[in-house]
Amino acid sequence: LEISAPHLPAKQPPPAYFTLWPEGEGEFGRYDGQPPIHITGDRGKWNTNTVLVGESPVRLGDKLFTLLLRLVIQTLCDGRGTVTKAALRSGGFLRPGAEEQTISHLRKAFSKSLRGLGVQDFIQSSGRGAIRLFAHPALLKYNRDKLLQHGNEKVRRLAEQLPP
Protein backbone atom coordinates (compact mmCIF):
# COMPACT_ATOMS: atom_id res chain seq x y z
CA LEU A 1 0.00 0.00 0.00
CA GLU A 2 1.63 3.19 -1.15
CA ILE A 3 0.33 6.49 0.09
CA SER A 4 1.54 9.55 -1.66
CA ALA A 5 0.53 13.13 -1.25
CA PRO A 6 1.25 15.93 -3.63
CA HIS A 7 3.49 18.56 -2.14
CA LEU A 8 1.50 21.71 -1.45
CA PRO A 9 3.14 25.09 -0.85
CA ALA A 10 3.06 25.98 2.84
CA LYS A 11 1.35 29.35 2.27
CA GLN A 12 -1.44 28.03 0.04
CA PRO A 13 -4.86 28.76 1.61
CA PRO A 14 -7.20 25.84 2.21
CA PRO A 15 -9.87 25.23 -0.44
CA ALA A 16 -12.82 27.60 0.02
CA TYR A 17 -15.33 24.75 0.06
CA PHE A 18 -14.06 23.41 3.41
CA THR A 19 -15.37 24.83 6.66
CA LEU A 20 -12.65 26.27 8.87
CA TRP A 21 -12.41 26.26 12.63
CA PRO A 22 -12.59 29.90 13.77
CA GLU A 23 -9.25 31.69 13.75
CA GLY A 24 -7.53 31.52 17.13
CA GLU A 25 -4.89 33.61 18.76
CA GLY A 26 -2.79 30.76 20.11
CA GLU A 27 -0.14 28.41 18.79
CA PHE A 28 -2.49 26.41 16.58
CA GLY A 29 -4.40 29.29 14.96
CA ARG A 30 -7.74 28.09 13.65
CA TYR A 31 -7.23 24.75 15.40
CA ASP A 32 -7.06 26.29 18.91
CA GLY A 33 -9.41 24.52 21.27
CA GLN A 34 -9.32 21.28 19.30
CA PRO A 35 -8.37 18.35 21.54
CA PRO A 36 -5.30 16.27 20.69
CA ILE A 37 -5.91 12.92 19.04
CA HIS A 38 -3.79 9.98 20.20
CA ILE A 39 -3.88 6.72 18.27
CA THR A 40 -2.77 4.44 21.07
CA GLY A 41 -2.34 1.20 19.15
CA ASP A 42 -4.26 -0.54 21.95
CA ARG A 43 -6.71 -3.25 20.97
CA GLY A 44 -9.76 -4.27 22.91
CA LYS A 45 -12.41 -6.93 22.70
CA TRP A 46 -13.91 -7.72 19.31
CA ASN A 47 -11.03 -6.13 17.39
CA THR A 48 -11.67 -2.61 18.63
CA ASN A 49 -8.95 0.04 18.54
CA THR A 50 -8.64 2.83 21.09
CA VAL A 51 -8.20 6.42 19.99
CA LEU A 52 -8.01 9.11 22.67
CA VAL A 53 -9.57 12.48 21.88
CA GLY A 54 -8.27 14.58 24.71
CA GLU A 55 -8.98 12.24 27.62
CA SER A 56 -12.02 10.61 26.02
CA PRO A 57 -11.56 7.11 24.59
CA VAL A 58 -13.15 6.36 21.22
CA ARG A 59 -13.33 2.72 20.19
CA LEU A 60 -13.29 1.88 16.50
CA GLY A 61 -13.53 -1.41 14.66
CA ASP A 62 -10.75 -2.20 12.20
CA LYS A 63 -12.63 -0.87 9.15
CA LEU A 64 -13.28 2.57 10.63
CA PHE A 65 -9.87 2.58 12.29
CA THR A 66 -8.05 2.06 8.99
CA LEU A 67 -10.10 4.87 7.40
CA LEU A 68 -9.16 7.22 10.25
CA LEU A 69 -5.52 6.15 10.04
CA ARG A 70 -5.51 6.85 6.30
CA LEU A 71 -6.87 10.39 6.92
CA VAL A 72 -4.28 10.95 9.67
CA ILE A 73 -1.47 9.90 7.34
CA GLN A 74 -2.71 12.28 4.66
CA THR A 75 -2.85 15.12 7.21
CA LEU A 76 0.71 14.39 8.30
CA CYS A 77 1.86 14.23 4.64
CA ASP A 78 0.39 17.49 3.39
CA GLY A 79 -1.05 19.31 6.41
CA ARG A 80 -4.53 19.25 4.88
CA GLY A 81 -5.71 15.64 5.06
CA THR A 82 -7.80 15.76 1.89
CA VAL A 83 -8.40 12.40 0.17
CA THR A 84 -10.81 11.71 -2.66
CA LYS A 85 -13.50 9.14 -2.11
CA ALA A 86 -12.35 7.46 -5.32
CA ALA A 87 -8.86 7.01 -3.82
CA LEU A 88 -10.40 5.66 -0.62
CA ARG A 89 -12.51 3.20 -2.62
CA SER A 90 -9.54 2.01 -4.68
CA GLY A 91 -7.49 1.61 -1.49
CA GLY A 92 -10.21 -0.53 0.10
CA PHE A 93 -11.10 2.04 2.78
CA LEU A 94 -14.60 2.65 1.42
CA ARG A 95 -16.89 0.10 -0.17
CA PRO A 96 -18.66 1.21 -3.37
CA GLY A 97 -22.22 2.19 -2.58
CA ALA A 98 -21.54 2.52 1.15
CA GLU A 99 -19.19 5.53 1.14
CA GLU A 100 -21.51 7.98 2.92
CA GLN A 101 -22.66 5.38 5.43
CA THR A 102 -19.08 4.48 6.39
CA ILE A 103 -18.06 8.14 6.74
CA SER A 104 -21.18 8.76 8.83
CA HIS A 105 -20.29 5.85 11.14
CA LEU A 106 -16.78 7.27 11.61
CA ARG A 107 -18.17 10.72 12.43
CA LYS A 108 -20.71 9.26 14.85
CA ALA A 109 -17.97 7.43 16.75
CA PHE A 110 -16.39 10.80 17.60
CA SER A 111 -19.62 12.69 18.35
CA LYS A 112 -19.27 12.72 22.16
CA SER A 113 -15.59 13.57 22.39
CA LEU A 114 -14.95 16.65 20.25
CA ARG A 115 -15.35 19.58 22.70
CA GLY A 116 -17.62 21.80 20.64
CA LEU A 117 -16.26 20.86 17.23
CA GLY A 118 -19.08 19.23 15.27
CA VAL A 119 -18.47 15.90 13.62
CA GLN A 120 -19.22 17.45 10.22
CA ASP A 121 -16.39 19.91 10.89
CA PHE A 122 -14.03 17.22 12.21
CA ILE A 123 -14.41 14.96 9.18
CA GLN A 124 -15.35 17.32 6.40
CA SER A 125 -16.89 16.52 3.03
CA SER A 126 -16.11 18.87 0.21
CA GLY A 127 -19.18 18.07 -1.83
CA ARG A 128 -16.70 17.48 -4.64
CA GLY A 129 -15.90 13.87 -3.91
CA ALA A 130 -13.29 14.40 -1.19
CA ILE A 131 -13.13 14.23 2.59
CA ARG A 132 -10.56 15.42 5.07
CA LEU A 133 -9.70 15.19 8.71
CA PHE A 134 -9.69 18.68 10.17
CA ALA A 135 -6.81 18.45 12.63
CA HIS A 136 -3.52 20.24 13.08
CA PRO A 137 -0.67 17.77 12.45
CA ALA A 138 0.93 18.72 15.78
CA LEU A 139 -2.24 17.55 17.57
CA LEU A 140 -2.00 14.07 16.04
CA LYS A 141 -0.08 11.54 18.13
CA TYR A 142 0.33 7.81 17.63
CA ASN A 143 2.20 4.81 18.95
CA ARG A 144 3.91 3.66 15.76
CA ASP A 145 5.61 0.69 17.45
CA LYS A 146 2.29 -0.76 18.63
CA LEU A 147 0.67 -0.11 15.26
CA LEU A 148 3.52 -1.96 13.51
CA GLN A 149 2.68 -4.97 15.72
CA HIS A 150 -1.08 -4.71 15.13
CA GLY A 151 -3.04 -7.87 14.36
CA ASN A 152 -4.52 -6.37 11.17
CA GLU A 153 -2.19 -6.41 8.16
CA LYS A 154 -3.70 -3.25 6.67
CA VAL A 155 -3.04 -1.35 9.90
CA ARG A 156 0.57 -2.58 9.90
CA ARG A 157 1.05 -1.41 6.30
CA LEU A 158 -0.43 1.98 7.12
CA ALA A 159 1.79 2.26 10.21
CA GLU A 160 4.83 1.89 7.98
CA GLN A 161 3.76 5.16 6.32
CA LEU A 162 3.77 7.06 9.63
CA PRO A 163 6.85 9.14 10.40
CA PRO A 164 8.94 7.52 13.18
PDB file of C-alpha atoms in Angstrom:
ATOM      1  CA  LEU A   1       0.000   0.000   0.000  1.00  0.00           C
ATOM      2  CA  GLU A   2       1.630   3.189  -1.146  1.00  0.00           C
ATOM      3  CA  ILE A   3       0.331   6.491   0.086  1.00  0.00           C
ATOM      4  CA  SER A   4       1.539   9.553  -1.659  1.00  0.00           C
ATOM      5  CA  ALA A   5       0.530  13.130  -1.246  1.00  0.00           C
ATOM      6  CA  PRO A   6       1.246  15.928  -3.634  1.00  0.00           C
ATOM      7  CA  HIS A   7       3.494  18.564  -2.143  1.00  0.00           C
ATOM      8  CA  LEU A   8       1.501  21.714  -1.451  1.00  0.00           C
ATOM      9  CA  PRO A   9       3.141  25.087  -0.850  1.00  0.00           C
ATOM     10  CA  ALA A  10       3.063  25.982   2.843  1.00  0.00           C
ATOM     11  CA  LYS A  11       1.352  29.350   2.275  1.00  0.00           C
ATOM     12  CA  GLN A  12      -1.441  28.033   0.038  1.00  0.00           C
ATOM     13  CA  PRO A  13      -4.858  28.764   1.609  1.00  0.00           C
ATOM     14  CA  PRO A  14      -7.204  25.844   2.208  1.00  0.00           C
ATOM     15  CA  PRO A  15      -9.873  25.232  -0.436  1.00  0.00           C
ATOM     16  CA  ALA A  16     -12.816  27.601   0.017  1.00  0.00           C
ATOM     17  CA  TYR A  17     -15.332  24.746   0.059  1.00  0.00           C
ATOM     18  CA  PHE A  18     -14.064  23.409   3.408  1.00  0.00           C
ATOM     19  CA  THR A  19     -15.368  24.834   6.658  1.00  0.00           C
ATOM     20  CA  LEU A  20     -12.647  26.270   8.866  1.00  0.00           C
ATOM     21  CA  TRP A  21     -12.406  26.256  12.631  1.00  0.00           C
ATOM     22  CA  PRO A  22     -12.587  29.902  13.775  1.00  0.00           C
ATOM     23  CA  GLU A  23      -9.246  31.688  13.753  1.00  0.00           C
ATOM     24  CA  GLY A  24      -7.534  31.518  17.127  1.00  0.00           C
ATOM     25  CA  GLU A  25      -4.892  33.611  18.759  1.00  0.00           C
ATOM     26  CA  GLY A  26      -2.786  30.759  20.110  1.00  0.00           C
ATOM     27  CA  GLU A  27      -0.142  28.415  18.791  1.00  0.00           C
ATOM     28  CA  PHE A  28      -2.485  26.409  16.584  1.00  0.00           C
ATOM     29  CA  GLY A  29      -4.399  29.291  14.956  1.00  0.00           C
ATOM     30  CA  ARG A  30      -7.741  28.092  13.646  1.00  0.00           C
ATOM     31  CA  TYR A  31      -7.229  24.748  15.402  1.00  0.00           C
ATOM     32  CA  ASP A  32      -7.062  26.293  18.908  1.00  0.00           C
ATOM     33  CA  GLY A  33      -9.413  24.521  21.269  1.00  0.00           C
ATOM     34  CA  GLN A  34      -9.316  21.283  19.303  1.00  0.00           C
ATOM     35  CA  PRO A  35      -8.370  18.351  21.536  1.00  0.00           C
ATOM     36  CA  PRO A  36      -5.296  16.269  20.691  1.00  0.00           C
ATOM     37  CA  ILE A  37      -5.911  12.918  19.039  1.00  0.00           C
ATOM     38  CA  HIS A  38      -3.789   9.981  20.197  1.00  0.00           C
ATOM     39  CA  ILE A  39      -3.884   6.720  18.273  1.00  0.00           C
ATOM     40  CA  THR A  40      -2.769   4.438  21.075  1.00  0.00           C
ATOM     41  CA  GLY A  41      -2.342   1.205  19.149  1.00  0.00           C
ATOM     42  CA  ASP A  42      -4.255  -0.541  21.954  1.00  0.00           C
ATOM     43  CA  ARG A  43      -6.711  -3.247  20.975  1.00  0.00           C
ATOM     44  CA  GLY A  44      -9.762  -4.265  22.911  1.00  0.00           C
ATOM     45  CA  LYS A  45     -12.410  -6.926  22.699  1.00  0.00           C
ATOM     46  CA  TRP A  46     -13.913  -7.717  19.312  1.00  0.00           C
ATOM     47  CA  ASN A  47     -11.026  -6.129  17.395  1.00  0.00           C
ATOM     48  CA  THR A  48     -11.669  -2.608  18.633  1.00  0.00           C
ATOM     49  CA  ASN A  49      -8.951   0.036  18.545  1.00  0.00           C
ATOM     50  CA  THR A  50      -8.641   2.828  21.095  1.00  0.00           C
ATOM     51  CA  VAL A  51      -8.197   6.420  19.993  1.00  0.00           C
ATOM     52  CA  LEU A  52      -8.012   9.114  22.670  1.00  0.00           C
ATOM     53  CA  VAL A  53      -9.566  12.481  21.880  1.00  0.00           C
ATOM     54  CA  GLY A  54      -8.274  14.580  24.713  1.00  0.00           C
ATOM     55  CA  GLU A  55      -8.977  12.245  27.619  1.00  0.00           C
ATOM     56  CA  SER A  56     -12.021  10.607  26.018  1.00  0.00           C
ATOM     57  CA  PRO A  57     -11.564   7.106  24.585  1.00  0.00           C
ATOM     58  CA  VAL A  58     -13.151   6.356  21.220  1.00  0.00           C
ATOM     59  CA  ARG A  59     -13.331   2.723  20.186  1.00  0.00           C
ATOM     60  CA  LEU A  60     -13.286   1.876  16.501  1.00  0.00           C
ATOM     61  CA  GLY A  61     -13.526  -1.412  14.661  1.00  0.00           C
ATOM     62  CA  ASP A  62     -10.748  -2.202  12.200  1.00  0.00           C
ATOM     63  CA  LYS A  63     -12.631  -0.874   9.145  1.00  0.00           C
ATOM     64  CA  LEU A  64     -13.280   2.568  10.634  1.00  0.00           C
ATOM     65  CA  PHE A  65      -9.873   2.583  12.288  1.00  0.00           C
ATOM     66  CA  THR A  66      -8.053   2.062   8.985  1.00  0.00           C
ATOM     67  CA  LEU A  67     -10.097   4.866   7.400  1.00  0.00           C
ATOM     68  CA  LEU A  68      -9.159   7.216  10.247  1.00  0.00           C
ATOM     69  CA  LEU A  69      -5.522   6.152  10.043  1.00  0.00           C
ATOM     70  CA  ARG A  70      -5.508   6.854   6.299  1.00  0.00           C
ATOM     71  CA  LEU A  71      -6.869  10.386   6.921  1.00  0.00           C
ATOM     72  CA  VAL A  72      -4.285  10.947   9.671  1.00  0.00           C
ATOM     73  CA  ILE A  73      -1.473   9.899   7.344  1.00  0.00           C
ATOM     74  CA  GLN A  74      -2.708  12.280   4.663  1.00  0.00           C
ATOM     75  CA  THR A  75      -2.852  15.115   7.208  1.00  0.00           C
ATOM     76  CA  LEU A  76       0.712  14.391   8.296  1.00  0.00           C
ATOM     77  CA  CYS A  77       1.859  14.233   4.645  1.00  0.00           C
ATOM     78  CA  ASP A  78       0.392  17.487   3.395  1.00  0.00           C
ATOM     79  CA  GLY A  79      -1.053  19.314   6.412  1.00  0.00           C
ATOM     80  CA  ARG A  80      -4.529  19.252   4.878  1.00  0.00           C
ATOM     81  CA  GLY A  81      -5.709  15.644   5.064  1.00  0.00           C
ATOM     82  CA  THR A  82      -7.795  15.756   1.890  1.00  0.00           C
ATOM     83  CA  VAL A  83      -8.397  12.400   0.172  1.00  0.00           C
ATOM     84  CA  THR A  84     -10.810  11.715  -2.660  1.00  0.00           C
ATOM     85  CA  LYS A  85     -13.495   9.139  -2.106  1.00  0.00           C
ATOM     86  CA  ALA A  86     -12.349   7.456  -5.320  1.00  0.00           C
ATOM     87  CA  ALA A  87      -8.860   7.005  -3.818  1.00  0.00           C
ATOM     88  CA  LEU A  88     -10.399   5.663  -0.616  1.00  0.00           C
ATOM     89  CA  ARG A  89     -12.509   3.200  -2.616  1.00  0.00           C
ATOM     90  CA  SER A  90      -9.545   2.014  -4.683  1.00  0.00           C
ATOM     91  CA  GLY A  91      -7.491   1.608  -1.492  1.00  0.00           C
ATOM     92  CA  GLY A  92     -10.209  -0.530   0.099  1.00  0.00           C
ATOM     93  CA  PHE A  93     -11.102   2.041   2.785  1.00  0.00           C
ATOM     94  CA  LEU A  94     -14.605   2.648   1.416  1.00  0.00           C
ATOM     95  CA  ARG A  95     -16.889   0.095  -0.171  1.00  0.00           C
ATOM     96  CA  PRO A  96     -18.655   1.209  -3.373  1.00  0.00           C
ATOM     97  CA  GLY A  97     -22.224   2.186  -2.575  1.00  0.00           C
ATOM     98  CA  ALA A  98     -21.540   2.518   1.149  1.00  0.00           C
ATOM     99  CA  GLU A  99     -19.194   5.526   1.137  1.00  0.00           C
ATOM    100  CA  GLU A 100     -21.508   7.979   2.919  1.00  0.00           C
ATOM    101  CA  GLN A 101     -22.661   5.384   5.432  1.00  0.00           C
ATOM    102  CA  THR A 102     -19.075   4.479   6.389  1.00  0.00           C
ATOM    103  CA  ILE A 103     -18.056   8.140   6.736  1.00  0.00           C
ATOM    104  CA  SER A 104     -21.183   8.759   8.829  1.00  0.00           C
ATOM    105  CA  HIS A 105     -20.286   5.853  11.139  1.00  0.00           C
ATOM    106  CA  LEU A 106     -16.779   7.272  11.606  1.00  0.00           C
ATOM    107  CA  ARG A 107     -18.175  10.719  12.426  1.00  0.00           C
ATOM    108  CA  LYS A 108     -20.712   9.256  14.848  1.00  0.00           C
ATOM    109  CA  ALA A 109     -17.972   7.426  16.753  1.00  0.00           C
ATOM    110  CA  PHE A 110     -16.388  10.803  17.603  1.00  0.00           C
ATOM    111  CA  SER A 111     -19.623  12.690  18.353  1.00  0.00           C
ATOM    112  CA  LYS A 112     -19.274  12.725  22.159  1.00  0.00           C
ATOM    113  CA  SER A 113     -15.586  13.569  22.391  1.00  0.00           C
ATOM    114  CA  LEU A 114     -14.946  16.648  20.251  1.00  0.00           C
ATOM    115  CA  ARG A 115     -15.353  19.578  22.698  1.00  0.00           C
ATOM    116  CA  GLY A 116     -17.619  21.801  20.642  1.00  0.00           C
ATOM    117  CA  LEU A 117     -16.261  20.858  17.226  1.00  0.00           C
ATOM    118  CA  GLY A 118     -19.084  19.235  15.274  1.00  0.00           C
ATOM    119  CA  VAL A 119     -18.469  15.898  13.620  1.00  0.00           C
ATOM    120  CA  GLN A 120     -19.221  17.446  10.218  1.00  0.00           C
ATOM    121  CA  ASP A 121     -16.386  19.907  10.892  1.00  0.00           C
ATOM    122  CA  PHE A 122     -14.030  17.223  12.209  1.00  0.00           C
ATOM    123  CA  ILE A 123     -14.414  14.955   9.185  1.00  0.00           C
ATOM    124  CA  GLN A 124     -15.348  17.318   6.401  1.00  0.00           C
ATOM    125  CA  SER A 125     -16.892  16.518   3.034  1.00  0.00           C
ATOM    126  CA  SER A 126     -16.113  18.872   0.209  1.00  0.00           C
ATOM    127  CA  GLY A 127     -19.182  18.070  -1.831  1.00  0.00           C
ATOM    128  CA  ARG A 128     -16.697  17.483  -4.639  1.00  0.00           C
ATOM    129  CA  GLY A 129     -15.899  13.874  -3.910  1.00  0.00           C
ATOM    130  CA  ALA A 130     -13.294  14.403  -1.192  1.00  0.00           C
ATOM    131  CA  ILE A 131     -13.134  14.230   2.587  1.00  0.00           C
ATOM    132  CA  ARG A 132     -10.565  15.419   5.066  1.00  0.00           C
ATOM    133  CA  LEU A 133      -9.697  15.186   8.707  1.00  0.00           C
ATOM    134  CA  PHE A 134      -9.686  18.676  10.175  1.00  0.00           C
ATOM    135  CA  ALA A 135      -6.809  18.450  12.627  1.00  0.00           C
ATOM    136  CA  HIS A 136      -3.516  20.242  13.077  1.00  0.00           C
ATOM    137  CA  PRO A 137      -0.669  17.769  12.446  1.00  0.00           C
ATOM    138  CA  ALA A 138       0.933  18.721  15.785  1.00  0.00           C
ATOM    139  CA  LEU A 139      -2.235  17.549  17.565  1.00  0.00           C
ATOM    140  CA  LEU A 140      -2.003  14.067  16.035  1.00  0.00           C
ATOM    141  CA  LYS A 141      -0.081  11.542  18.134  1.00  0.00           C
ATOM    142  CA  TYR A 142       0.331   7.811  17.633  1.00  0.00           C
ATOM    143  CA  ASN A 143       2.196   4.813  18.949  1.00  0.00           C
ATOM    144  CA  ARG A 144       3.914   3.657  15.758  1.00  0.00           C
ATOM    145  CA  ASP A 145       5.607   0.689  17.448  1.00  0.00           C
ATOM    146  CA  LYS A 146       2.287  -0.762  18.629  1.00  0.00           C
ATOM    147  CA  LEU A 147       0.670  -0.113  15.259  1.00  0.00           C
ATOM    148  CA  LEU A 148       3.516  -1.956  13.511  1.00  0.00           C
ATOM    149  CA  GLN A 149       2.679  -4.975  15.716  1.00  0.00           C
ATOM    150  CA  HIS A 150      -1.080  -4.706  15.126  1.00  0.00           C
ATOM    151  CA  GLY A 151      -3.043  -7.875  14.365  1.00  0.00           C
ATOM    152  CA  ASN A 152      -4.515  -6.371  11.170  1.00  0.00           C
ATOM    153  CA  GLU A 153      -2.188  -6.413   8.155  1.00  0.00           C
ATOM    154  CA  LYS A 154      -3.698  -3.254   6.665  1.00  0.00           C
ATOM    155  CA  VAL A 155      -3.038  -1.346   9.897  1.00  0.00           C
ATOM    156  CA  ARG A 156       0.574  -2.578   9.898  1.00  0.00           C
ATOM    157  CA  ARG A 157       1.052  -1.409   6.301  1.00  0.00           C
ATOM    158  CA  LEU A 158      -0.429   1.975   7.124  1.00  0.00           C
ATOM    159  CA  ALA A 159       1.786   2.257  10.214  1.00  0.00           C
ATOM    160  CA  GLU A 160       4.831   1.891   7.975  1.00  0.00           C
ATOM    161  CA  GLN A 161       3.762   5.155   6.321  1.00  0.00           C
ATOM    162  CA  LEU A 162       3.774   7.065   9.627  1.00  0.00           C
ATOM    163  CA  PRO A 163       6.852   9.140  10.404  1.00  0.00           C
ATOM    164  CA  PRO A 164       8.941   7.515  13.182  1.00  0.00           C
TER     165      PRO A 164
END
